[in-house]
CSV table of C-alpha atoms and ligand atoms in Angstrom, one decimal:
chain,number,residue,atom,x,y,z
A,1,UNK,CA,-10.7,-19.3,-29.2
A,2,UNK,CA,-12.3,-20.4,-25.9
A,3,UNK,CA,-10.5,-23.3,-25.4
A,4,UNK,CA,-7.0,-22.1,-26.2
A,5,UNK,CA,-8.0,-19.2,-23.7
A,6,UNK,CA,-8.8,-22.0,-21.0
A,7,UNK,CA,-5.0,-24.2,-22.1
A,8,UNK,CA,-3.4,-20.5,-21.6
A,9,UNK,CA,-4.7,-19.7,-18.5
A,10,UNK,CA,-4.0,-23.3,-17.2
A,11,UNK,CA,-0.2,-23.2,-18.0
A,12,UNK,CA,-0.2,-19.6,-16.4
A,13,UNK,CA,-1.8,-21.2,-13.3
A,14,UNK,CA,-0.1,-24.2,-13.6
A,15,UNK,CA,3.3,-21.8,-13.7
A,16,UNK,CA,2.8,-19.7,-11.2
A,17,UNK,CA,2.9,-21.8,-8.4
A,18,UNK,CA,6.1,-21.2,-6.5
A,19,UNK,CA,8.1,-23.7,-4.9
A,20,UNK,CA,9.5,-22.4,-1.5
A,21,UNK,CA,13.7,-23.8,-1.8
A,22,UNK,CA,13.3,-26.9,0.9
A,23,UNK,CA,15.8,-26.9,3.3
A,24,UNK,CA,17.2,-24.9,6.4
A,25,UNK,CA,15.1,-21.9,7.5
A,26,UNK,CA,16.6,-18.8,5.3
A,27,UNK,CA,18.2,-15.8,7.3
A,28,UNK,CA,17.2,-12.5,7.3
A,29,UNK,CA,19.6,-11.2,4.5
A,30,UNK,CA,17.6,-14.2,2.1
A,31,UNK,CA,14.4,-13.3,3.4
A,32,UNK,CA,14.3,-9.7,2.4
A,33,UNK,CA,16.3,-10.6,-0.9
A,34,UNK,CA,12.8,-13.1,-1.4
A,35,UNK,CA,10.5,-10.3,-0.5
A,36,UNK,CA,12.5,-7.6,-2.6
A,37,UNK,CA,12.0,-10.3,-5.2
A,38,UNK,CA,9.1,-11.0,-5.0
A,39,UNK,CA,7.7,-7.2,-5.5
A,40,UNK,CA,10.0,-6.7,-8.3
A,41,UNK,CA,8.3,-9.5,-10.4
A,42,UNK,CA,5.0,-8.0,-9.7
A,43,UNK,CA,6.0,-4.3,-11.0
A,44,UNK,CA,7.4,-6.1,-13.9
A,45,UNK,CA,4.0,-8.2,-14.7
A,46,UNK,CA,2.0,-4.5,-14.1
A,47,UNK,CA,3.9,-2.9,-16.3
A,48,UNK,CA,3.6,-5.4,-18.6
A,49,UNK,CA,-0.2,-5.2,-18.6
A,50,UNK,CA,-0.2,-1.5,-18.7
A,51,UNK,CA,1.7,-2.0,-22.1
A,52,UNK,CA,-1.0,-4.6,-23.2
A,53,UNK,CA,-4.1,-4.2,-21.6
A,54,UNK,CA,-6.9,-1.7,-22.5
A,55,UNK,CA,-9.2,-2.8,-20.0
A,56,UNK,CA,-10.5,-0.3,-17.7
A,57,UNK,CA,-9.6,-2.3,-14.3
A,58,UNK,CA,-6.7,-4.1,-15.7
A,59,UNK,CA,-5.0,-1.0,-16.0
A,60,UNK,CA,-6.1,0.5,-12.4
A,61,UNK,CA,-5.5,-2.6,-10.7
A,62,UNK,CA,-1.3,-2.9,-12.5
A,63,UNK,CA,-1.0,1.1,-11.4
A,64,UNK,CA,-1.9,-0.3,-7.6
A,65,UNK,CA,0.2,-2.8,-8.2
A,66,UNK,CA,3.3,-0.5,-9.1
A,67,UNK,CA,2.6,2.1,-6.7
A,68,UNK,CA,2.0,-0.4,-3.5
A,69,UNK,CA,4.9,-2.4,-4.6
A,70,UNK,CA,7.3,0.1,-5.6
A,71,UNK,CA,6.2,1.9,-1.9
A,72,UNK,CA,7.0,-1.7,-0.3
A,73,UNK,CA,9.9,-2.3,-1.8
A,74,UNK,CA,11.6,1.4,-1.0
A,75,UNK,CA,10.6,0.3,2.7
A,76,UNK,CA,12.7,-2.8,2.7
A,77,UNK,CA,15.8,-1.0,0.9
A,78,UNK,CA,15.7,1.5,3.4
A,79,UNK,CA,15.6,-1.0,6.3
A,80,UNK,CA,18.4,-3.2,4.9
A,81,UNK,CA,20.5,-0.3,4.5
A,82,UNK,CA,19.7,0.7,8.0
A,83,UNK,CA,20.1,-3.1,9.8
A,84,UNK,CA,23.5,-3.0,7.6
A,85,UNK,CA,22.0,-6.6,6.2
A,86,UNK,CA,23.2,-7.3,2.6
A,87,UNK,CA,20.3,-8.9,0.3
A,88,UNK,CA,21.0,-12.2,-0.6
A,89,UNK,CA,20.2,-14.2,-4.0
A,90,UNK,CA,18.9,-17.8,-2.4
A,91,UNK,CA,17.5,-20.9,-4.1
A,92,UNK,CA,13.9,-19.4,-3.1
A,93,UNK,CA,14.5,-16.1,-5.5
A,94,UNK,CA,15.9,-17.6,-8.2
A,95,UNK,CA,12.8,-19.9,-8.3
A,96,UNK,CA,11.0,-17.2,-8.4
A,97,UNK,CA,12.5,-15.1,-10.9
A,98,UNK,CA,12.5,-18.4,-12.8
A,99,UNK,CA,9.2,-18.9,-13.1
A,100,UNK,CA,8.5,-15.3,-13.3
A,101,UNK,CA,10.2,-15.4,-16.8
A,102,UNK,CA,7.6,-18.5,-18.0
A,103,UNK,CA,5.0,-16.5,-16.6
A,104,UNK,CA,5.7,-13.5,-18.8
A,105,UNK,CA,6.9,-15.1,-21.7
A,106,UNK,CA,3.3,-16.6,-22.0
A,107,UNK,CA,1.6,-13.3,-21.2
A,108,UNK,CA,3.7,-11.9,-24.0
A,109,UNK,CA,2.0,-14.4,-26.5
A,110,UNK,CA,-1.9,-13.1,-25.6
A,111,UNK,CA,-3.6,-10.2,-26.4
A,112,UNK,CA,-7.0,-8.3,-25.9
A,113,UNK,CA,-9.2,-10.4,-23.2
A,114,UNK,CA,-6.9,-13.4,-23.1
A,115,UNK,CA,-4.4,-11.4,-22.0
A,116,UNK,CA,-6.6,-9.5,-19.1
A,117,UNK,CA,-7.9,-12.9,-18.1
A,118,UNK,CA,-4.3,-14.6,-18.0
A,119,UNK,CA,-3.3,-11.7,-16.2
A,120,UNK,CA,-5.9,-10.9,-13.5
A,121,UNK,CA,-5.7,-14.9,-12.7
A,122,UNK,CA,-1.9,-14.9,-12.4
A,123,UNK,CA,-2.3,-11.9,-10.2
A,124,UNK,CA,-4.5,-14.1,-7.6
A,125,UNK,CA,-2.0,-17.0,-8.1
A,126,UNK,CA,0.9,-14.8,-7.3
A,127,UNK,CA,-0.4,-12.7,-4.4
A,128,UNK,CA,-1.7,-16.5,-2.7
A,129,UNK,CA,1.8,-17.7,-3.3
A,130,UNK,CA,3.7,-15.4,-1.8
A,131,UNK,CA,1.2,-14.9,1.0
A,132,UNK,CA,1.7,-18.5,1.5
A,133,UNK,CA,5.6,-18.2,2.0
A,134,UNK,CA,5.2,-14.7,3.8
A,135,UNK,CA,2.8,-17.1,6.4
A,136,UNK,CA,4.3,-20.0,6.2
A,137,UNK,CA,8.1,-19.7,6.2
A,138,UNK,CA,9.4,-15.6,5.9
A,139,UNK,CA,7.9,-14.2,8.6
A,140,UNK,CA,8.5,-17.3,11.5
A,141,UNK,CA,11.9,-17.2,10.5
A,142,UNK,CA,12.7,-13.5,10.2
A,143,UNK,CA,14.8,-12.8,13.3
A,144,UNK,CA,15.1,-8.9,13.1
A,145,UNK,CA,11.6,-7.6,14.4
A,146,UNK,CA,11.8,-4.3,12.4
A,147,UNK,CA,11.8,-6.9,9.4
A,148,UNK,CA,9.4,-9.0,11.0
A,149,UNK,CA,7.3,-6.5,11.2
A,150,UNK,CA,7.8,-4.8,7.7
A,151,UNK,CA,7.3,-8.4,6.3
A,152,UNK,CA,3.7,-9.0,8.6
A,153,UNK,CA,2.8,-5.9,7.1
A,154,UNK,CA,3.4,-6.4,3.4
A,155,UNK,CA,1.0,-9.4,3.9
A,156,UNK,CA,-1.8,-7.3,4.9
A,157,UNK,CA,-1.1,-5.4,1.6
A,158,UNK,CA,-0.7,-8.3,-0.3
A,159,UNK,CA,-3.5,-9.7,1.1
A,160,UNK,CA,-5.9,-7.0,0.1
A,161,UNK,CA,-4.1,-7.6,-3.5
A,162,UNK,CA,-5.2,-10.6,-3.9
A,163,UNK,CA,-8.8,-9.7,-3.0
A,164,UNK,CA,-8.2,-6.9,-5.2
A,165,UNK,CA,-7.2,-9.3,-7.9
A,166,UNK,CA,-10.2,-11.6,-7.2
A,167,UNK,CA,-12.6,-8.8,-8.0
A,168,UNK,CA,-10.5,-8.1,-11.2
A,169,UNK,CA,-10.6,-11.7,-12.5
A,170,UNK,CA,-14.1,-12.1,-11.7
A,171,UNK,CA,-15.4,-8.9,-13.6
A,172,UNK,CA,-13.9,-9.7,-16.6
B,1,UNK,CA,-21.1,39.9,18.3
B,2,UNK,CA,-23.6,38.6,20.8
B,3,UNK,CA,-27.0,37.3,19.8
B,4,UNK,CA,-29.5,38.7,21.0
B,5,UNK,CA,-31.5,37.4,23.8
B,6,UNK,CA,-34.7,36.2,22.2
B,7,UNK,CA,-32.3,34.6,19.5
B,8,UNK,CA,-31.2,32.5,22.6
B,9,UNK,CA,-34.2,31.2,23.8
B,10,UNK,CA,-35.3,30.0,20.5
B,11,UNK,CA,-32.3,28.1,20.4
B,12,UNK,CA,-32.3,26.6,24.0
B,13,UNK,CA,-36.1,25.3,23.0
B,14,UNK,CA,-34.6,23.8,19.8
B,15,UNK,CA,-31.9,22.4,21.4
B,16,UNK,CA,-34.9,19.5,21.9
B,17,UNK,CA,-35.5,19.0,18.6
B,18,UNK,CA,-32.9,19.5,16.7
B,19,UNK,CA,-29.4,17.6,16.3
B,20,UNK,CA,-26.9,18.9,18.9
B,21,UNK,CA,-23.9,20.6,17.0
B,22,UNK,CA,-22.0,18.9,13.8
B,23,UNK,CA,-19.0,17.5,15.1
B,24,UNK,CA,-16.0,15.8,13.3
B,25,UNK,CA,-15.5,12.2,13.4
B,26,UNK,CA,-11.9,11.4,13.2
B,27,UNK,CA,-10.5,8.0,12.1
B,28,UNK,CA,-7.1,6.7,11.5
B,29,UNK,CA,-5.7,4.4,8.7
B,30,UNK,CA,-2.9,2.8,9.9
B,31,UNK,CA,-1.8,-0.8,9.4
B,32,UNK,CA,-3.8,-1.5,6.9
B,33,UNK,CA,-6.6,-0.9,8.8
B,34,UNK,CA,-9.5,1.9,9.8
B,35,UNK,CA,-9.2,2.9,13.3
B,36,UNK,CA,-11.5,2.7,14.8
B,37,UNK,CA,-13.7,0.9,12.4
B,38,UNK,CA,-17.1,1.4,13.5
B,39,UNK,CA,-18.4,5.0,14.5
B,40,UNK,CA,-21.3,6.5,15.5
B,41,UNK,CA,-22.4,9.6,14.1
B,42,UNK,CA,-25.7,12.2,13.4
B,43,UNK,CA,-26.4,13.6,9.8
B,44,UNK,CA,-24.5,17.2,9.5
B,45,UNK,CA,-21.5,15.7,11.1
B,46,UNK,CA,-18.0,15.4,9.1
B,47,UNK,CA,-15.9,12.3,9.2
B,48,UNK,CA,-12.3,12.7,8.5
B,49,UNK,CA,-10.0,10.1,7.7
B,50,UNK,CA,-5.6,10.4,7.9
B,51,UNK,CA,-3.6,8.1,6.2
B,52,UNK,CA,-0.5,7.2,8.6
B,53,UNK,CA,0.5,4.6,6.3
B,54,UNK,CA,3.2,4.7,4.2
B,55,UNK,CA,0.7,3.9,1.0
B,56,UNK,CA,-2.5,5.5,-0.8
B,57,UNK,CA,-5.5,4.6,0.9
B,58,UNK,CA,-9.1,4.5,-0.1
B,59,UNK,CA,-12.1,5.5,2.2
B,60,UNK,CA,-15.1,4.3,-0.5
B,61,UNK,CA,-18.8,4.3,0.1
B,62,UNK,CA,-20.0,0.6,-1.1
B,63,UNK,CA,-22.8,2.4,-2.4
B,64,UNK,CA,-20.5,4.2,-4.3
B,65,UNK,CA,-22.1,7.7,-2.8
B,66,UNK,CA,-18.3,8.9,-1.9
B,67,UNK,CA,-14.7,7.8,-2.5
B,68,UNK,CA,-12.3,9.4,-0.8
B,69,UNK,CA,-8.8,8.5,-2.0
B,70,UNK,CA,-6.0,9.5,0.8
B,71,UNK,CA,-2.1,9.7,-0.9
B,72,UNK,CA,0.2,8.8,2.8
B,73,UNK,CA,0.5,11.1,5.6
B,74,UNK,CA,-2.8,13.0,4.2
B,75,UNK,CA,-6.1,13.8,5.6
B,76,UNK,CA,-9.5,13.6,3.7
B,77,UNK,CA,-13.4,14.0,5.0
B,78,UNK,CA,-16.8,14.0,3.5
B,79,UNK,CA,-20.2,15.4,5.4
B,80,UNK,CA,-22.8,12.9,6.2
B,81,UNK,CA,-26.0,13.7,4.1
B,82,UNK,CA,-28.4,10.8,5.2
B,83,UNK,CA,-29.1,8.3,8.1
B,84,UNK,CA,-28.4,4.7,7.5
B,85,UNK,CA,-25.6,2.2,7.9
B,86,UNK,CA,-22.7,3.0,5.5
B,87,UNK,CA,-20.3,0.1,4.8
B,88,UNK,CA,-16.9,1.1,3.2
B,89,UNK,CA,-13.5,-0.2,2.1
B,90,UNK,CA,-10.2,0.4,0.3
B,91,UNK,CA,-10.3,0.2,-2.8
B,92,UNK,CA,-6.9,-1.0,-3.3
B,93,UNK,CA,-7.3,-2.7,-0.3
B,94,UNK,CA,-10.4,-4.8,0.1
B,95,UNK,CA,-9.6,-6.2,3.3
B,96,UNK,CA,-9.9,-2.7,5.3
B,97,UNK,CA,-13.2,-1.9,5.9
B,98,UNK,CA,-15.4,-0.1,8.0
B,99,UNK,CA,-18.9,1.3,9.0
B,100,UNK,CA,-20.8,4.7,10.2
B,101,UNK,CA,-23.8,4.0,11.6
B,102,UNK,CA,-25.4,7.7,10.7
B,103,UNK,CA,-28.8,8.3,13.0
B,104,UNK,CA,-31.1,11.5,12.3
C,201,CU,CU1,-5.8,0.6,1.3
């Protein structure tokens, strides 16, 4: 069992690295369509572990998860409606959402401790990835500074998920 | 009603001794951060944390002595019992932290 744990948590890591779309710097309306995205897929994996998982910290670390996302996520609706900006689907969140589907469809196949294991180290992946792209490319390019600033702020929080998830992994 | 004038005394003499008045320590989460982060404080005093973030907070003893969970826009506190350095964090945040340095 321990190896096939180890191969399963390898292809999860292996998956979850996301490629930021190489090519001209997006605009705003892409950039909160990435971020949007990007909080969608990780209320999606948390509510998948909250279906799975019966582990103690598994199941308070996916409620953060949904709660500080969901929160996030109602912040950037209401400032796209407000800024009149109109989402838009780019290369970047289709990767994403593309590799958020391999991600889940191997969660789907694990169960008990594999499954809290897979999960807790996707989380870390995840939360480094897109604090990556938030670093690296989202936030130097947003031009709006209410957006700007929304996005600067999601990193804090996303940073502290990623410690969160850390903790998580490292307890089990 | 006004205390009586011995009742004074004894205090102005203890005034010496003992720790002046509890007071309330008053700290701000906001931006993902406690503000400010250190504070000084004497046992008997209260500190009270408010959540001007848009998220649920944590204010959590790393001893695990208090955890003081704050929903957005609300307003927690605990009492200090004990001298000592308290370190604490968010427990759904990790990277806010803070510290009450707690003399006698
Ligand atoms: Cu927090």
């Amino acid at each position: 069992m321990f190896p096939r744990l180890l191969a399963a948590s390898a292809a999860l890591l292996f998956g979850a690295g996301v490629v930021m779309a190489q090519g001209a710097k997006p605009n705003d309306a892409q950039i909160a369509h990435i971020a949007y995205t990007a909080g969608q897929i990780d209320i999606k994996a948390a509510k998948l572990a909250l279906k799975k998982s019966k582990n103690k910290e598994v199941r308070a670390f996916a409620q953060d998860m949904v709660r500080d996302h969901t929160a996030v996520n109602q912040k950037a609706l209401a400032l796209v409606k407000k800024l009149n900006v109109k989402p838009e689907d780019n290369a970047t969140s289709k990767s994403l959402v593309q590799q958020a589907q391999g991600t889940e469809a191997s969660l789907k196949k694990l169960n008990g401790a594999a499954f809290d294991k897979a999960y807790a180290d996707n989380e870390v992946e995840y939360h480094k990835t897109v604090n990556g792209a938030l670093e690296s490319t989202l936030i130097p390019s947003a031009s709006n500074p209410e957006l700007k600033e929304l996005l600067q702020t999601g990193l804090k929080i996303f940073q502290g998920h990623q410690q969160h998830a850390e903790q998580v992994a490292k307890s089990l | 009603m006004a205390p009586k004038p011995y009742l004074v005394a004894t205090c102005v003499i203890a005034a010496f001794a003992a720790p002046a008045a509890a007071e309330t320590i008053r700290i701000e989460m906001q931006n993902l951060g406690y503000s400010p982060a250190t504070v000084s404080a004497h046992v008997g005093d209260a500190v009270e944390w408010t959540n001007g973030d848009f998220l649920a907070h944590t204010a959590t003893a790393r001893s695990k002595e208090w955890d003081v969970m704050l929903l957005p826009k609300k307003t927690g506190r605990i009492v200090l019992k004990r001298p000592g350095e308290i370190e604490y964090y968010c427990r759904f945040h990790p990277n806010m932290v803070g510290r009450i340095s707690v003399a006698e």
